[in-house]
Short mmCIF file of N, CA, C and O in Angstrom, two decimals:
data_model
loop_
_atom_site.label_atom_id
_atom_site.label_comp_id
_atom_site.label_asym_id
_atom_site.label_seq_id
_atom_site.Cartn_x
_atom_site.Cartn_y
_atom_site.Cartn_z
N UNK A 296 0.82 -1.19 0.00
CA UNK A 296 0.00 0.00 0.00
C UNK A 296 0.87 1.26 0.00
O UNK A 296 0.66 2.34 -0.54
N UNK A 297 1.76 0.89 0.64
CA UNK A 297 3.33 2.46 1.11
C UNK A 297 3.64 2.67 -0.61
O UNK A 297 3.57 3.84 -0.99
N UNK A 298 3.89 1.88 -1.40
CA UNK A 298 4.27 2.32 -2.48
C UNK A 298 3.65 2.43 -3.30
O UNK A 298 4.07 2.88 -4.37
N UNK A 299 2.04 1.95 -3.03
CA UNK A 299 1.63 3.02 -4.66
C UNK A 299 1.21 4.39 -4.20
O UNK A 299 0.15 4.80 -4.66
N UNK A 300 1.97 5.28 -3.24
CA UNK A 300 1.47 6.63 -2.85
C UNK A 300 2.37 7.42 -3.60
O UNK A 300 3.37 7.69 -2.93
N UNK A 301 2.39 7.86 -4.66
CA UNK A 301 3.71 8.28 -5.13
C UNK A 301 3.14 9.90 -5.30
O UNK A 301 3.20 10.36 -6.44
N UNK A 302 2.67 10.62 -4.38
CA UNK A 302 2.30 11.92 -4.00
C UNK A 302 3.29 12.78 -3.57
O UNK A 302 2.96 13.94 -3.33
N UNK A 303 4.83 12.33 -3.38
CA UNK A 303 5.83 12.88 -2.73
C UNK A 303 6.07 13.41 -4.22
O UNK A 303 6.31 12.73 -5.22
N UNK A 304 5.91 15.17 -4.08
CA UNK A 304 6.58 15.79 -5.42
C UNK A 304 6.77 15.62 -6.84
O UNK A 304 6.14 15.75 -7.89
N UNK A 305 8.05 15.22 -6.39
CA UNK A 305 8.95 14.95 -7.42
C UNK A 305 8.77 13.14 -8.27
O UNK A 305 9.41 12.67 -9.22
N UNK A 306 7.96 12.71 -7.67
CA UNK A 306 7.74 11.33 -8.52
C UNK A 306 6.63 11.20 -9.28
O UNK A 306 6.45 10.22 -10.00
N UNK A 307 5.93 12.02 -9.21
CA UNK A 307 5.36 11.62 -10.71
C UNK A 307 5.90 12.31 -11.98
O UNK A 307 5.58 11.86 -13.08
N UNK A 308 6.71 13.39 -11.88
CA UNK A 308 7.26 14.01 -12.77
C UNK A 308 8.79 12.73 -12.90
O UNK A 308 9.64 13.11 -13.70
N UNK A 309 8.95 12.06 -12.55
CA UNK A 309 10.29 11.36 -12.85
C UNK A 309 9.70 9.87 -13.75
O UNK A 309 10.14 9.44 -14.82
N UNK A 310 8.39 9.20 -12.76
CA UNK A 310 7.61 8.14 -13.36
C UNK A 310 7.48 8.17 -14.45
O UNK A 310 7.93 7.40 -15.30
N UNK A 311 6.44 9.68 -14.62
CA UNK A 311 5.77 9.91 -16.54
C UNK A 311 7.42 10.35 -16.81
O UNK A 311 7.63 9.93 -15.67
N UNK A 312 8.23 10.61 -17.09
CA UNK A 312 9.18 11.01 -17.88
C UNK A 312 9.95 9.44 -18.18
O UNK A 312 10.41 9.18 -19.30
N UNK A 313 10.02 8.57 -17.18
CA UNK A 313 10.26 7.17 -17.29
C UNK A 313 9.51 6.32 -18.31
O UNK A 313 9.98 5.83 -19.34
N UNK A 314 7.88 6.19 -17.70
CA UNK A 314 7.08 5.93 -18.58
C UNK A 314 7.11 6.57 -20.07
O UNK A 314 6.87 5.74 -20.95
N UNK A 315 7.37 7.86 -20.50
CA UNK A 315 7.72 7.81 -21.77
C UNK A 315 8.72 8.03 -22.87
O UNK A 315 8.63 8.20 -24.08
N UNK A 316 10.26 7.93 -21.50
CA UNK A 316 11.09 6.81 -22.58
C UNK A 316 10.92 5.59 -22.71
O UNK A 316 11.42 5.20 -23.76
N UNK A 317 10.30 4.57 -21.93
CA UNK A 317 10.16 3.73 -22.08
C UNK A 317 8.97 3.10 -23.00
O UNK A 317 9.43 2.29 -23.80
N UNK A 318 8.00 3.21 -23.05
CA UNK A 318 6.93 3.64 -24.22
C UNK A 318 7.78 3.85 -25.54
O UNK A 318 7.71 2.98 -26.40
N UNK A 319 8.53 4.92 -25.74
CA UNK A 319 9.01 5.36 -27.21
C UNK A 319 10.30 4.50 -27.52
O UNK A 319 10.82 4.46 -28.64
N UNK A 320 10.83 3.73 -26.29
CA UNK A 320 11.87 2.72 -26.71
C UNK A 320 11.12 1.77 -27.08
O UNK A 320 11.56 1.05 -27.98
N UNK A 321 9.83 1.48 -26.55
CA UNK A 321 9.14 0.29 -26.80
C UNK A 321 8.83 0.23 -28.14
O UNK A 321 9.20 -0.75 -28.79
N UNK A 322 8.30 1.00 -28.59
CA UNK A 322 7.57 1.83 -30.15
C UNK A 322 8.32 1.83 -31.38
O UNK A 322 8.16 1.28 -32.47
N UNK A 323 9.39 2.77 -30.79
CA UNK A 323 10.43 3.41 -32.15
C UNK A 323 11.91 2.23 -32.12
O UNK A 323 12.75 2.04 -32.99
N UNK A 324 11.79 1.66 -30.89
CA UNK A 324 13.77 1.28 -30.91
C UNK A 324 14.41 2.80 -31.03
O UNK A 324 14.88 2.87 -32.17
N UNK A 325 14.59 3.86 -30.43
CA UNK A 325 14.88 4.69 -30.44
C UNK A 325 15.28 5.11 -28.72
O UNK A 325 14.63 4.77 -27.73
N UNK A 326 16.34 5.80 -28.77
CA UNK A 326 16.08 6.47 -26.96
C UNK A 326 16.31 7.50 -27.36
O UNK A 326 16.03 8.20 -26.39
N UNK A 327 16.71 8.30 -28.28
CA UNK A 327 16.44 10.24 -28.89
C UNK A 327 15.83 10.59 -29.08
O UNK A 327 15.58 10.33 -30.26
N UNK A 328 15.26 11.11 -28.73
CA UNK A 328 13.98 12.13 -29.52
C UNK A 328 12.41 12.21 -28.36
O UNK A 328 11.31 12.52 -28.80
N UNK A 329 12.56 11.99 -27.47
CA UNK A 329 11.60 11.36 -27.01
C UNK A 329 10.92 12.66 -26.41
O UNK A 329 9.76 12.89 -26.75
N UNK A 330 11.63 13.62 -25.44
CA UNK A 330 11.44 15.01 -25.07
C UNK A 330 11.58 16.14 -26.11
O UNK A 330 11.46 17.32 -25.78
N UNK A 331 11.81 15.80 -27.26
CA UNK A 331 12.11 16.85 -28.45
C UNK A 331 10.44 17.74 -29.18
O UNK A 331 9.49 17.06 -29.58
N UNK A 332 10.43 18.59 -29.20
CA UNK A 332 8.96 19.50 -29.37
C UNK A 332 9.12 20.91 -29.00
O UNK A 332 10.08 21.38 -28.39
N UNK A 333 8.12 21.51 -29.42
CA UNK A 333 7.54 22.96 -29.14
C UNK A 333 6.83 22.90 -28.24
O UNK A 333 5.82 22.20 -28.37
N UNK A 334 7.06 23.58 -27.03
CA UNK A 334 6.42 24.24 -25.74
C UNK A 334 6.60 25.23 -25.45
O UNK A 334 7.09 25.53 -24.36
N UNK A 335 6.15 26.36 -26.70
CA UNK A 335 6.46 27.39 -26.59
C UNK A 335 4.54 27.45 -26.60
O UNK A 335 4.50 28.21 -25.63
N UNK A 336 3.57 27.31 -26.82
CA UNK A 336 2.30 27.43 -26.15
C UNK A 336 1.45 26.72 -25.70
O UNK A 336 1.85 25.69 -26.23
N UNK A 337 0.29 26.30 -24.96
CA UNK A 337 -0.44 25.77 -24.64
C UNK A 337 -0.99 24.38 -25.45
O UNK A 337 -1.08 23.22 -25.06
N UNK A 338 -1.35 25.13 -26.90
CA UNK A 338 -1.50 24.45 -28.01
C UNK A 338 -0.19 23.08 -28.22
O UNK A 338 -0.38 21.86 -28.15
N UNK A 339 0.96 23.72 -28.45
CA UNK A 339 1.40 22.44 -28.85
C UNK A 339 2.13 21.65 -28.04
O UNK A 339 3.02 20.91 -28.44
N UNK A 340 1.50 21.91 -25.97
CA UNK A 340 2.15 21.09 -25.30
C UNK A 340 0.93 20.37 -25.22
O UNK A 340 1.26 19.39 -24.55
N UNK A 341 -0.28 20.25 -25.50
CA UNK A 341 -1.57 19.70 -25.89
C UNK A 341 -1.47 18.64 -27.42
O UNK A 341 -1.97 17.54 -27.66
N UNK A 342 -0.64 19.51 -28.20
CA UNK A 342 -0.41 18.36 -29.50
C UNK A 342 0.56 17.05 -29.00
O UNK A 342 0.13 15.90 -29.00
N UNK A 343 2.31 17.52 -28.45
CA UNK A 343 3.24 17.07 -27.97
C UNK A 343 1.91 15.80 -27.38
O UNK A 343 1.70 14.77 -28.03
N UNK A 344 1.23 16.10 -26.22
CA UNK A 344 0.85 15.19 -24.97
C UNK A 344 0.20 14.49 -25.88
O UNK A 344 0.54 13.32 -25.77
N UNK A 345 -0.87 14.70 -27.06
CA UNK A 345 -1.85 13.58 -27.63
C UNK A 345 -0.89 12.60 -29.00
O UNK A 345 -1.02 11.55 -29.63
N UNK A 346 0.10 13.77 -28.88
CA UNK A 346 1.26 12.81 -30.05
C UNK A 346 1.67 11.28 -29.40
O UNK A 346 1.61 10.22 -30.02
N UNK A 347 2.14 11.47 -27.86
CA UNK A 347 2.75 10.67 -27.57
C UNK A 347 1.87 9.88 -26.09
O UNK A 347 2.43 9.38 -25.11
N UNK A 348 0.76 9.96 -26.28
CA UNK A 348 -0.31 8.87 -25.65
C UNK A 348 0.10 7.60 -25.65
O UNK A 348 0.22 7.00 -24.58
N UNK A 349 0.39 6.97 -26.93
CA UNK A 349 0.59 5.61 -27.02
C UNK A 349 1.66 5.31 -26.68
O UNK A 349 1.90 4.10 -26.65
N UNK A 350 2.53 6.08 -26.35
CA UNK A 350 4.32 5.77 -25.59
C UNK A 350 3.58 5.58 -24.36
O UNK A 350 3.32 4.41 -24.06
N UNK A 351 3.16 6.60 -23.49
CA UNK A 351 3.37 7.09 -22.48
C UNK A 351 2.50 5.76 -21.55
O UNK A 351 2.89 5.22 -20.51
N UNK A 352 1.40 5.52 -22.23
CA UNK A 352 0.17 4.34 -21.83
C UNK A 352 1.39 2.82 -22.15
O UNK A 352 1.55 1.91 -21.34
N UNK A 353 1.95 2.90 -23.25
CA UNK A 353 2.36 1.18 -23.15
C UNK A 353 3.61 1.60 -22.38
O UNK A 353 4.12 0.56 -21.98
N UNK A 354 4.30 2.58 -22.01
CA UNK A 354 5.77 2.61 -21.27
C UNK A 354 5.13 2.49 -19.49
O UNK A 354 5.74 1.94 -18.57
N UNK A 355 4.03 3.04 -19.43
CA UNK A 355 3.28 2.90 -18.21
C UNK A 355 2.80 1.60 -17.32
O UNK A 355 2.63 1.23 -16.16
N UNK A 356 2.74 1.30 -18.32
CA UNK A 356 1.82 -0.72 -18.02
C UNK A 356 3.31 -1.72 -17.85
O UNK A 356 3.45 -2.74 -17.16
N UNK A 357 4.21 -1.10 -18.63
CA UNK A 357 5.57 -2.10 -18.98
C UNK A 357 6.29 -1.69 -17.41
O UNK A 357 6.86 -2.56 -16.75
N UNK A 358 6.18 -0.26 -16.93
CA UNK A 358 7.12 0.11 -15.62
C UNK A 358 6.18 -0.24 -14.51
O UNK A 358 6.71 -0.78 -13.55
N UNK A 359 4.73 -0.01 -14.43
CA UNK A 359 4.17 -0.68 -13.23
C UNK A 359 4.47 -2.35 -12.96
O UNK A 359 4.72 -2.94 -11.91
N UNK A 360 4.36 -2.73 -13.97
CA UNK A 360 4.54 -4.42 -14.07
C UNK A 360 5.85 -4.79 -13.89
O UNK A 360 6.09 -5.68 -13.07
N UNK A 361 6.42 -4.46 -14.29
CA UNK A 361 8.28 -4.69 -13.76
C UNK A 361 8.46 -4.17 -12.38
O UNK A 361 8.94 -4.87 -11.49
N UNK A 362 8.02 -2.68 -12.16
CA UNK A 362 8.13 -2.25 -10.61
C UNK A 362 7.04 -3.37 -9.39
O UNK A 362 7.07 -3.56 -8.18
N UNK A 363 6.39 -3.75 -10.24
CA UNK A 363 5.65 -4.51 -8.94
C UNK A 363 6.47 -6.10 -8.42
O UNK A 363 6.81 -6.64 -7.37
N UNK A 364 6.53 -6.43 -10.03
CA UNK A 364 7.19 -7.74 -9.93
C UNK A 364 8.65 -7.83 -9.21
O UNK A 364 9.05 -8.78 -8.53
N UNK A 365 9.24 -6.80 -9.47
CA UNK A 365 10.52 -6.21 -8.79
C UNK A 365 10.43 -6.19 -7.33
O UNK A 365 10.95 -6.93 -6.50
N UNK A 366 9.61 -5.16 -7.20
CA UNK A 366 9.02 -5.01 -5.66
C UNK A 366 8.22 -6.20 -4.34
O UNK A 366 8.28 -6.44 -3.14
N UNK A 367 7.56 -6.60 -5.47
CA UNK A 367 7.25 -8.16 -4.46
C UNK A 367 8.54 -9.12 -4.36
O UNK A 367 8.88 -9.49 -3.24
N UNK A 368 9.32 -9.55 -5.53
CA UNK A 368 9.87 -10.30 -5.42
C UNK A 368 11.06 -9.89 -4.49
O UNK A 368 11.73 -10.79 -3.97
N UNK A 369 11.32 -8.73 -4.27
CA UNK A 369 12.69 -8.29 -3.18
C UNK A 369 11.18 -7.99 -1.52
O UNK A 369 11.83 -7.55 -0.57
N UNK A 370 9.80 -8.13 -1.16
CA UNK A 370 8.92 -7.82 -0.69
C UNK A 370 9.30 -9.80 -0.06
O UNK A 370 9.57 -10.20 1.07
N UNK A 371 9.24 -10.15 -0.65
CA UNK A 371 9.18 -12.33 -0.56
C UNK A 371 10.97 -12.35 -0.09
O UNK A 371 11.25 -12.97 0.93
N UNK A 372 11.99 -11.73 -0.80
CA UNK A 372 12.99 -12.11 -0.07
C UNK A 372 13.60 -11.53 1.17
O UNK A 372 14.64 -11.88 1.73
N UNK A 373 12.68 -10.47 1.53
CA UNK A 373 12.75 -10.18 2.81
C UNK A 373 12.06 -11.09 3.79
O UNK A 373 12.57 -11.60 4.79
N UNK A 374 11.10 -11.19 3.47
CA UNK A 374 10.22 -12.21 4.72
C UNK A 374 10.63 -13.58 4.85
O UNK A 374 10.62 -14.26 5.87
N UNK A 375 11.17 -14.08 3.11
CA UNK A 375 11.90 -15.09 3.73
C UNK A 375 13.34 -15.24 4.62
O UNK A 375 13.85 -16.22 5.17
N UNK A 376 13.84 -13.54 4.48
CA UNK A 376 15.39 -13.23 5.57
C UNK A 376 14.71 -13.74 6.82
O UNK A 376 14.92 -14.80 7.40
N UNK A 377 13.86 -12.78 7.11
CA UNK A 377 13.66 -12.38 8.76
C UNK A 377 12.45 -12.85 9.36
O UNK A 377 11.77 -12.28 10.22
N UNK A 378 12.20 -14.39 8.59
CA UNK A 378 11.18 -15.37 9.18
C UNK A 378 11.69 -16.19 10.34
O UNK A 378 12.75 -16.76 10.58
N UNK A 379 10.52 -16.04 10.98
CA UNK A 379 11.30 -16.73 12.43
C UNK A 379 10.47 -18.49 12.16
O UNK A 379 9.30 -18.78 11.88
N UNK A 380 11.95 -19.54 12.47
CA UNK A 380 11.12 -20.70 12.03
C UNK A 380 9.80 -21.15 13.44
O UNK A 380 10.00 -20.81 14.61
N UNK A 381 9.13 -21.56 13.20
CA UNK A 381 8.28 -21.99 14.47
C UNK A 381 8.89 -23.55 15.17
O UNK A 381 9.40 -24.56 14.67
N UNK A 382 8.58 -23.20 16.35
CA UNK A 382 9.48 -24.79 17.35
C UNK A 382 8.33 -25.89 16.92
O UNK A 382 7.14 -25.63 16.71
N UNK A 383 8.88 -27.03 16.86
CA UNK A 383 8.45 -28.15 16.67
C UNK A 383 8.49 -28.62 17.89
O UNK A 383 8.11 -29.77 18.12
#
């Protein structure tokens, strides 16, 4: 539950920037270009965001699913460290 709160600041701006290199590596085979655009108005940080939906959604699903699987599986080798055996 502690870790899907990711309300501290600075992590969702690091996540989505994760999520969509990872998305546009997924997509293009590319890791350049991925932050490259005009944000010089409203308009085309609105184009930029609907350009790159389909990065951002499959780089999203690919980093929750690795971060969870990651996270349980080091979540299981802790409990199996500091399990106390029961007396027979």
């Amino acid at each position: 539950l502690a870790a899907s709160n990711i309300s501290f600041a600075p992590m969702p701006v690091f996540i989505t920037m994760g999520a969509l290199a990872l998305g546009h590596l997924l997509l293009t085979g590319q890791v350049s270009g991925v932050f490259q655009g005009d944000f010089s108005s409203f308009q085309a940080v609105l184009f930029f965001a609907k350009s790159r939906l389909a990065e951002w959604l499959l780089g999203s699903m690919v980093l929750a699913v690795g971060a969870g699987a990651l996270l349980g599986l080091l979540a299981y080798a802790l409990l199996q460290l500091f399990r106390k055996n029961p007396k027979s």
